[in-house]
PDB file of N, CA and C in Angstrom:
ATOM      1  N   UNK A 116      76.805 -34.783 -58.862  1.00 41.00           N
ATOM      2  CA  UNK A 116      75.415 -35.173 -59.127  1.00 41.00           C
ATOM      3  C   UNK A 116      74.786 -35.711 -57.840  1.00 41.00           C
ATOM      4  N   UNK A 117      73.695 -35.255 -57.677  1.00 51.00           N
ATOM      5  CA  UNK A 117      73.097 -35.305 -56.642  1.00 51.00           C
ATOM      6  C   UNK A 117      72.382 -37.136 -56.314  1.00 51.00           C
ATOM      7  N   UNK A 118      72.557 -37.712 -55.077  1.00 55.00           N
ATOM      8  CA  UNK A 118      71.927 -39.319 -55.449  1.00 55.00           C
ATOM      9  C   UNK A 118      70.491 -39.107 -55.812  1.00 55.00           C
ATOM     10  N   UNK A 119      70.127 -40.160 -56.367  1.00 81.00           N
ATOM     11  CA  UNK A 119      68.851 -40.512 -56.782  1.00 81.00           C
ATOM     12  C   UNK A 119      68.265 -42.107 -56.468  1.00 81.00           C
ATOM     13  N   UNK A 120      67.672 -42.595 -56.056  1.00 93.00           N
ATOM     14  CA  UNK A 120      67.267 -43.627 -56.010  1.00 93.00           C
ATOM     15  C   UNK A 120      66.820 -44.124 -57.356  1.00 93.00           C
ATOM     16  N   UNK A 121      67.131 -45.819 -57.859  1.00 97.00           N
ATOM     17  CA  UNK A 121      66.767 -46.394 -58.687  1.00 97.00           C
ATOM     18  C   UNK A 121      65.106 -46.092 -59.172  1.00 97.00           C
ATOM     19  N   UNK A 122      65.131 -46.260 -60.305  1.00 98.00           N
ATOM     20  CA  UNK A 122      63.622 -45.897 -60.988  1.00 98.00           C
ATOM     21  C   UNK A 122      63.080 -47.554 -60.391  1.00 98.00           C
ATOM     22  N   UNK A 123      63.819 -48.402 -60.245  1.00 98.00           N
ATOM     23  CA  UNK A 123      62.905 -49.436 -59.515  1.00 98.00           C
ATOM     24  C   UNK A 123      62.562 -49.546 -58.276  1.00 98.00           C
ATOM     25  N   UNK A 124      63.316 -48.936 -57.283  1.00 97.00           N
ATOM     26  CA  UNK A 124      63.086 -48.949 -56.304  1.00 97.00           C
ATOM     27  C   UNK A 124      61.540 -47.622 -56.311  1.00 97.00           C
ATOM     28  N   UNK A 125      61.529 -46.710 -56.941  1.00 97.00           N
ATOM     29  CA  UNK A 125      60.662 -45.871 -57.254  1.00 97.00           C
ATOM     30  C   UNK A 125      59.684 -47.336 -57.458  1.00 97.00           C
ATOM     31  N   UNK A 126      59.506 -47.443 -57.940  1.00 98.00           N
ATOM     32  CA  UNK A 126      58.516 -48.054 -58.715  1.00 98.00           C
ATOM     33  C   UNK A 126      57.708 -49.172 -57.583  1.00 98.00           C
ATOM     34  N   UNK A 127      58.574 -49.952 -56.747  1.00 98.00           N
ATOM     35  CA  UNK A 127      58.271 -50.596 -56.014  1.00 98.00           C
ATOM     36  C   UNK A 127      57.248 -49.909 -54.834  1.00 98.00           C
ATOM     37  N   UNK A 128      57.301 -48.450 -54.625  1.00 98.00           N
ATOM     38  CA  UNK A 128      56.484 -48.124 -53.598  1.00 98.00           C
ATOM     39  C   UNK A 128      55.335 -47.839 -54.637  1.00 98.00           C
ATOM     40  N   UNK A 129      54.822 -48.098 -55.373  1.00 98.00           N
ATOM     41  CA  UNK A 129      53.995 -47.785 -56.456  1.00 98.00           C
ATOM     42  C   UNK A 129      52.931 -49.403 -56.066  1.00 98.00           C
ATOM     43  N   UNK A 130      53.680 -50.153 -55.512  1.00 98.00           N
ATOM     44  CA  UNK A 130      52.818 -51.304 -55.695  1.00 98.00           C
ATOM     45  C   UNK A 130      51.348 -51.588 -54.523  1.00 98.00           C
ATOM     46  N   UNK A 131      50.535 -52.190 -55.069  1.00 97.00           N
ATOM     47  CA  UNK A 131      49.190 -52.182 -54.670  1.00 97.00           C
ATOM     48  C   UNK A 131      48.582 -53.249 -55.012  1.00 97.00           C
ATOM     49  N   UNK A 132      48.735 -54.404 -54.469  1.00 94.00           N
ATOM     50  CA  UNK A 132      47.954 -55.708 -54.890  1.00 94.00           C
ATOM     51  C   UNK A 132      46.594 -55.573 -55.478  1.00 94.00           C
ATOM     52  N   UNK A 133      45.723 -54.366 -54.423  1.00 96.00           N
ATOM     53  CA  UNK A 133      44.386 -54.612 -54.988  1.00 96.00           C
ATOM     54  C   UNK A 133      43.601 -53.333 -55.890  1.00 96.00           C
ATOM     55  N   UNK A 134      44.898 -53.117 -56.191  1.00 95.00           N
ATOM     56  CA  UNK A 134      44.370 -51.932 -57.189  1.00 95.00           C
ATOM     57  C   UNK A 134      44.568 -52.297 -58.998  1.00 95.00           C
ATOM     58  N   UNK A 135      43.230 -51.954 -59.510  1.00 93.00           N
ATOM     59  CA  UNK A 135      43.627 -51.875 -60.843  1.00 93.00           C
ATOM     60  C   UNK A 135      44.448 -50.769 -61.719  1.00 93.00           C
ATOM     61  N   UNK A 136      45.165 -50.031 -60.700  1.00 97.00           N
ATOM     62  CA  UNK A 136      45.607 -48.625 -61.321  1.00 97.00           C
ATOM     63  C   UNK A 136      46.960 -49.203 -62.274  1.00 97.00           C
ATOM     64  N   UNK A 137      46.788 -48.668 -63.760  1.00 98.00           N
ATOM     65  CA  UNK A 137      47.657 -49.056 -64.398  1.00 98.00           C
ATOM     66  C   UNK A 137      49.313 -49.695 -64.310  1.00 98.00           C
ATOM     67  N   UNK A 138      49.824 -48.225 -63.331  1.00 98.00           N
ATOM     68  CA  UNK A 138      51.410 -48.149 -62.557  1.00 98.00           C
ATOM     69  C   UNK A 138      51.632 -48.781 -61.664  1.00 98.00           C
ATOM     70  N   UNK A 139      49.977 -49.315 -60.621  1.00 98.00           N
ATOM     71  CA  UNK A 139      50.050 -50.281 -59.485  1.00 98.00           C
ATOM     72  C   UNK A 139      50.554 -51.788 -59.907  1.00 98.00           C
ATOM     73  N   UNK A 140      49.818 -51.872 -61.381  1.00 98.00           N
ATOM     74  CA  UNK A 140      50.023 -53.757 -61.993  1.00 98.00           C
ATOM     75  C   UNK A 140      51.284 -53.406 -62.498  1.00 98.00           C
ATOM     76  N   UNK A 141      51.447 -52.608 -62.729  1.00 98.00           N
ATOM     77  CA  UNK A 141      53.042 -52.259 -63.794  1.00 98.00           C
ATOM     78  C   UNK A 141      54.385 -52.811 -62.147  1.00 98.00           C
ATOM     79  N   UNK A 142      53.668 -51.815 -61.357  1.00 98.00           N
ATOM     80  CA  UNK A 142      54.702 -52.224 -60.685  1.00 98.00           C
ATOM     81  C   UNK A 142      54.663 -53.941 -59.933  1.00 98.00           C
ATOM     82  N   UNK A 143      53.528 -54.647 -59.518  1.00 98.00           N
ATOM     83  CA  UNK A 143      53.609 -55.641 -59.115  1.00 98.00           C
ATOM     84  C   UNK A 143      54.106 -56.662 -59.676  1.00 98.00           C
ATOM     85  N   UNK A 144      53.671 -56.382 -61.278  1.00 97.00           N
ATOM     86  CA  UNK A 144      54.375 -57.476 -62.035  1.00 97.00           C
ATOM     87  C   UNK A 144      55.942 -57.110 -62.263  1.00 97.00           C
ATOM     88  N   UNK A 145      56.257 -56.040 -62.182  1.00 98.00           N
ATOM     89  CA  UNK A 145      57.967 -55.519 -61.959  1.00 98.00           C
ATOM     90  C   UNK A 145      58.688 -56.281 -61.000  1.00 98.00           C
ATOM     91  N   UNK A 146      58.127 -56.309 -59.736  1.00 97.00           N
ATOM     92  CA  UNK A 146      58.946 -56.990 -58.507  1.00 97.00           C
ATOM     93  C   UNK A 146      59.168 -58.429 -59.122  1.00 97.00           C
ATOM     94  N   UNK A 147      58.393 -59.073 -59.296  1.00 97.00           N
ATOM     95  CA  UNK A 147      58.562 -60.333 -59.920  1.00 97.00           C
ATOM     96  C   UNK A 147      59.601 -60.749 -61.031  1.00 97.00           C
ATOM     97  N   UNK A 148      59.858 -59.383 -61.837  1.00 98.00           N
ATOM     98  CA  UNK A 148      60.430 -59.875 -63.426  1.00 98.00           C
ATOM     99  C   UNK A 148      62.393 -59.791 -62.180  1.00 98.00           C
ATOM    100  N   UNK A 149      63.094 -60.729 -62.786  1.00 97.00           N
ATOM    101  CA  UNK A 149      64.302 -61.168 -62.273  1.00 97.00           C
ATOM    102  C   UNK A 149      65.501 -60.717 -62.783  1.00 97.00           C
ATOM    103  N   UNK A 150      65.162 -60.084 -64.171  1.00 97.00           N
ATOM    104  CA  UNK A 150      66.163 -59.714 -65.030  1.00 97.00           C
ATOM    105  C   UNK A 150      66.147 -57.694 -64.911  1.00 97.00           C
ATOM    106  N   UNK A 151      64.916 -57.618 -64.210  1.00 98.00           N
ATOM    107  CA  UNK A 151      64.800 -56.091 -64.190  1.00 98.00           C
ATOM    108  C   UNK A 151      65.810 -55.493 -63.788  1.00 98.00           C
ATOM    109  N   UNK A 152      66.380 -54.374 -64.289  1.00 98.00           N
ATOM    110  CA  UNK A 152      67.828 -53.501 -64.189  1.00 98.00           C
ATOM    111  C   UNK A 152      67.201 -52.575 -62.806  1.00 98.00           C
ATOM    112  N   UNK A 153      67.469 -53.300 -61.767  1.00 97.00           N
ATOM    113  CA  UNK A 153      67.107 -52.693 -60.415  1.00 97.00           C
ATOM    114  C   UNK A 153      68.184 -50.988 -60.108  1.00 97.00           C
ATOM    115  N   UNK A 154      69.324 -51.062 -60.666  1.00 97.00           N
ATOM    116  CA  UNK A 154      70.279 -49.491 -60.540  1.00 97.00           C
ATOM    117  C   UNK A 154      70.069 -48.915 -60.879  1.00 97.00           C
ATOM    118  N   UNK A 155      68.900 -49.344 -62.435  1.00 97.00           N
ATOM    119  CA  UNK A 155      69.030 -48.283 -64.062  1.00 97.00           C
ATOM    120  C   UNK A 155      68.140 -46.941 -63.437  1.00 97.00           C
ATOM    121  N   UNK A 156      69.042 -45.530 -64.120  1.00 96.00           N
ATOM    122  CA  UNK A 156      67.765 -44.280 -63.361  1.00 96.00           C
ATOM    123  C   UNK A 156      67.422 -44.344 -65.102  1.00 96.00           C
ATOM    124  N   UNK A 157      68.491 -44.301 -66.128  1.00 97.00           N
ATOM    125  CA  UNK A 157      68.357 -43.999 -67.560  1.00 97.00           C
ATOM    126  C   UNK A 157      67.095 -44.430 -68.419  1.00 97.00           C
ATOM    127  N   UNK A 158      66.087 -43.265 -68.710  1.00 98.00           N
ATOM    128  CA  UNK A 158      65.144 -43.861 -69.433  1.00 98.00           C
ATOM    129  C   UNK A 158      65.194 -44.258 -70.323  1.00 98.00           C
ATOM    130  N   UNK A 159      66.459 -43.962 -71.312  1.00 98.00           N
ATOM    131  CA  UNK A 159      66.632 -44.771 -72.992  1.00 98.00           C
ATOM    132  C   UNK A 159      67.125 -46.641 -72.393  1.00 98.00           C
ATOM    133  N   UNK A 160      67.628 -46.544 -71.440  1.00 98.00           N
ATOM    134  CA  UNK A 160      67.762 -47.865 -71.183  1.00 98.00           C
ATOM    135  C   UNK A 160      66.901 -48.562 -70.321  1.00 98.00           C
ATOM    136  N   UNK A 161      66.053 -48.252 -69.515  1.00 98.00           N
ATOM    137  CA  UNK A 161      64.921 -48.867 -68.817  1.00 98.00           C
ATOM    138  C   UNK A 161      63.994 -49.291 -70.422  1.00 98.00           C
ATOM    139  N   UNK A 162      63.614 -48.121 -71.169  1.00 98.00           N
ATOM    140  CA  UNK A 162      62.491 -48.612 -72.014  1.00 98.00           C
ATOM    141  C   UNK A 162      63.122 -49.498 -72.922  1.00 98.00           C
ATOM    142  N   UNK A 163      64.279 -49.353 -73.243  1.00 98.00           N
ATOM    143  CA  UNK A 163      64.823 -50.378 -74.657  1.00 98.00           C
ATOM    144  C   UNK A 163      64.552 -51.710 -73.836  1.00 98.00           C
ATOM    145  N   UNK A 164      65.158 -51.953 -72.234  1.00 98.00           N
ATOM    146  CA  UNK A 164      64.921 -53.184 -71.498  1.00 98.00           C
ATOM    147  C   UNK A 164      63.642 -54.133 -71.300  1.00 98.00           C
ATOM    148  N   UNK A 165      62.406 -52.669 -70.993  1.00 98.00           N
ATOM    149  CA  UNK A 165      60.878 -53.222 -71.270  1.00 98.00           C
ATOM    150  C   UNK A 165      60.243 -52.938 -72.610  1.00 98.00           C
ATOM    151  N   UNK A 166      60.970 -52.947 -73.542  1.00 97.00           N
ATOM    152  CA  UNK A 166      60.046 -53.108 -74.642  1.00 97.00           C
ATOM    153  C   UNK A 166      60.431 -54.578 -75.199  1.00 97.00           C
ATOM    154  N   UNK A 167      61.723 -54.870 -75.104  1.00 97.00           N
ATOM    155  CA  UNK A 167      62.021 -56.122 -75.494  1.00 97.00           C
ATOM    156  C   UNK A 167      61.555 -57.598 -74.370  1.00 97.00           C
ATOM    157  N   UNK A 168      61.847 -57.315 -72.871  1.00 97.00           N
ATOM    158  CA  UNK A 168      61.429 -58.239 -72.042  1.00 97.00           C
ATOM    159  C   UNK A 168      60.163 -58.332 -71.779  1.00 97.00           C
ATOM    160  N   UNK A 169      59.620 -57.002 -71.508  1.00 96.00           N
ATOM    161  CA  UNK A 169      58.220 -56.651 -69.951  1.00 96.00           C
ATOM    162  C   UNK A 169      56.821 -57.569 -71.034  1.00 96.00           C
ATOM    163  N   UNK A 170      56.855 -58.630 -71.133  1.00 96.00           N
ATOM    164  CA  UNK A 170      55.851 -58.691 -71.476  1.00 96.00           C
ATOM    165  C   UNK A 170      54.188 -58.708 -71.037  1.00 96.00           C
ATOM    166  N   UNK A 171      54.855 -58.507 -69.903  1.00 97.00           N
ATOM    167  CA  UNK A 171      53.629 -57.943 -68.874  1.00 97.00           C
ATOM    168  C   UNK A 171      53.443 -56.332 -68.849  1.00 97.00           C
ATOM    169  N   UNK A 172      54.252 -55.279 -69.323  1.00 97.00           N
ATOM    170  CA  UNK A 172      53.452 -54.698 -69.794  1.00 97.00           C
ATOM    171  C   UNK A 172      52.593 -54.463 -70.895  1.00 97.00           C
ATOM    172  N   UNK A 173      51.264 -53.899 -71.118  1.00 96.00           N
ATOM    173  CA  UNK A 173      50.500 -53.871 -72.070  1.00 96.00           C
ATOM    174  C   UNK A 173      51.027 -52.228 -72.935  1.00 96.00           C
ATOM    175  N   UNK A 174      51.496 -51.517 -72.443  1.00 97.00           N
ATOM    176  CA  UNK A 174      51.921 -50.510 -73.132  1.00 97.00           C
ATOM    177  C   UNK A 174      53.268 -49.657 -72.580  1.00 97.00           C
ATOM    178  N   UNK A 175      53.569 -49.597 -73.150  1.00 98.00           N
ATOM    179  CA  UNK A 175      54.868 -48.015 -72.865  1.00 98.00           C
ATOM    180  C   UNK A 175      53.871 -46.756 -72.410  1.00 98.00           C
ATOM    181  N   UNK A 176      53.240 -46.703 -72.590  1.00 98.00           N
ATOM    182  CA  UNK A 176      52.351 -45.415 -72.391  1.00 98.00           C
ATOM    183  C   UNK A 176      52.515 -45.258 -70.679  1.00 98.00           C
ATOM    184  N   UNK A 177      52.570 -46.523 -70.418  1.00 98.00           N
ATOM    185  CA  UNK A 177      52.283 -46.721 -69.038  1.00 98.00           C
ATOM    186  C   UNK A 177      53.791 -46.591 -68.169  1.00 98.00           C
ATOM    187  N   UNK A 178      54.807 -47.177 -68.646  1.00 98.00           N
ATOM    188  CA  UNK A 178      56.142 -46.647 -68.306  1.00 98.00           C
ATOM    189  C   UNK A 178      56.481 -45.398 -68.131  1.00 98.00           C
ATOM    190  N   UNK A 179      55.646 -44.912 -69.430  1.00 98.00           N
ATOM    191  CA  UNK A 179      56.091 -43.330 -69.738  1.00 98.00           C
ATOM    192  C   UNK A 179      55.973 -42.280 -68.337  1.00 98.00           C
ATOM    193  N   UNK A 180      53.762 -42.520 -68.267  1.00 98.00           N
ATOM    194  CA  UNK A 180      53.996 -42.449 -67.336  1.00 98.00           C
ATOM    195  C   UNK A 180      54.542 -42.398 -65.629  1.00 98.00           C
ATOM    196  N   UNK A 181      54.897 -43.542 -65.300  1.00 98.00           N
ATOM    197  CA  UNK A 181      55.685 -43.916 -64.625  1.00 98.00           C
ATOM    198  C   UNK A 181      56.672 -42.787 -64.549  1.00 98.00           C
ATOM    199  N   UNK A 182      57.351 -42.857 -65.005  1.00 98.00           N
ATOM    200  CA  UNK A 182      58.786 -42.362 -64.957  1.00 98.00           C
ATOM    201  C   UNK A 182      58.749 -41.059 -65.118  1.00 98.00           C
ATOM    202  N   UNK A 183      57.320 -39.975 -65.428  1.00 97.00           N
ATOM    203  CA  UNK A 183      57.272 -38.841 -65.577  1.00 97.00           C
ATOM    204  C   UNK A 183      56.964 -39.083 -63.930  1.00 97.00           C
ATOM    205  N   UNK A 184      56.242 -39.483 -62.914  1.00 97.00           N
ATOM    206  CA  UNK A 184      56.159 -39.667 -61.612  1.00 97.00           C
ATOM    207  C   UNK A 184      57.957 -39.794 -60.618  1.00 97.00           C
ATOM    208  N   UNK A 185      58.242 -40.634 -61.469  1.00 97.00           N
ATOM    209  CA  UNK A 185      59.597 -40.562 -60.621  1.00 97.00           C
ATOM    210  C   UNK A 185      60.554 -39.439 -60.352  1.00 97.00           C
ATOM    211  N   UNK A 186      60.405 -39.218 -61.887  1.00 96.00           N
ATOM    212  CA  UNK A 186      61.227 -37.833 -61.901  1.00 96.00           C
ATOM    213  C   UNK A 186      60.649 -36.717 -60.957  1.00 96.00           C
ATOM    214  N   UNK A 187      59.111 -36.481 -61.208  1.00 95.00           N
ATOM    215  CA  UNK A 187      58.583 -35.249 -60.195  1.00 95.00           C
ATOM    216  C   UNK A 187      58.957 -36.020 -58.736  1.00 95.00           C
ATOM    217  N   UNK A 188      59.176 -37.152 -58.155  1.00 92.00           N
ATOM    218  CA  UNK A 188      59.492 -37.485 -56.843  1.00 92.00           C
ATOM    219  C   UNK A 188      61.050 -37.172 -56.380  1.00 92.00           C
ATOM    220  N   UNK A 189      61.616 -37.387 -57.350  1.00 87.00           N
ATOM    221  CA  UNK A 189      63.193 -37.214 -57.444  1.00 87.00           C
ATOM    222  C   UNK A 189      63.809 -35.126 -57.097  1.00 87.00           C
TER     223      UNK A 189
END
């Protein structure tokens, strides 16, 4: 299997202090959360992780997205 970089580390170049773009706040408030599974690539286990913790996100919709981005980067 070919490497892949963490869906968080993905996520981290996503960040943008002064943007309101959905995936930009998704990710800023990500760097911050302490418990985030920084290795995880697995989407059944990233979302089971932010649906129960992320309470900074406002939707899954927005993960979803996300992670349809990572994958096309991957």
């Amino acid at each position: 299997m070919a490497y892949r970089e963490s869906f968080y580390r993905f996520l981290m170049t996503q960040r943008n202090p002064d943007s309101h773009d959905e995936i930009a706040e998704f990710a800023n408030n990500a760097q911050h959360d302490q418990q985030f599974p920084k290795q995880e690539q697995n989407y059944e286990k990233l979302s089971d992780y932010l649906e129960l913790n992320a309470s900074y996100l406002p939707s899954m919709t927005i993960f979803d997205r996300a992670y349809e981005l990572y994958k096309d980067n991957m």
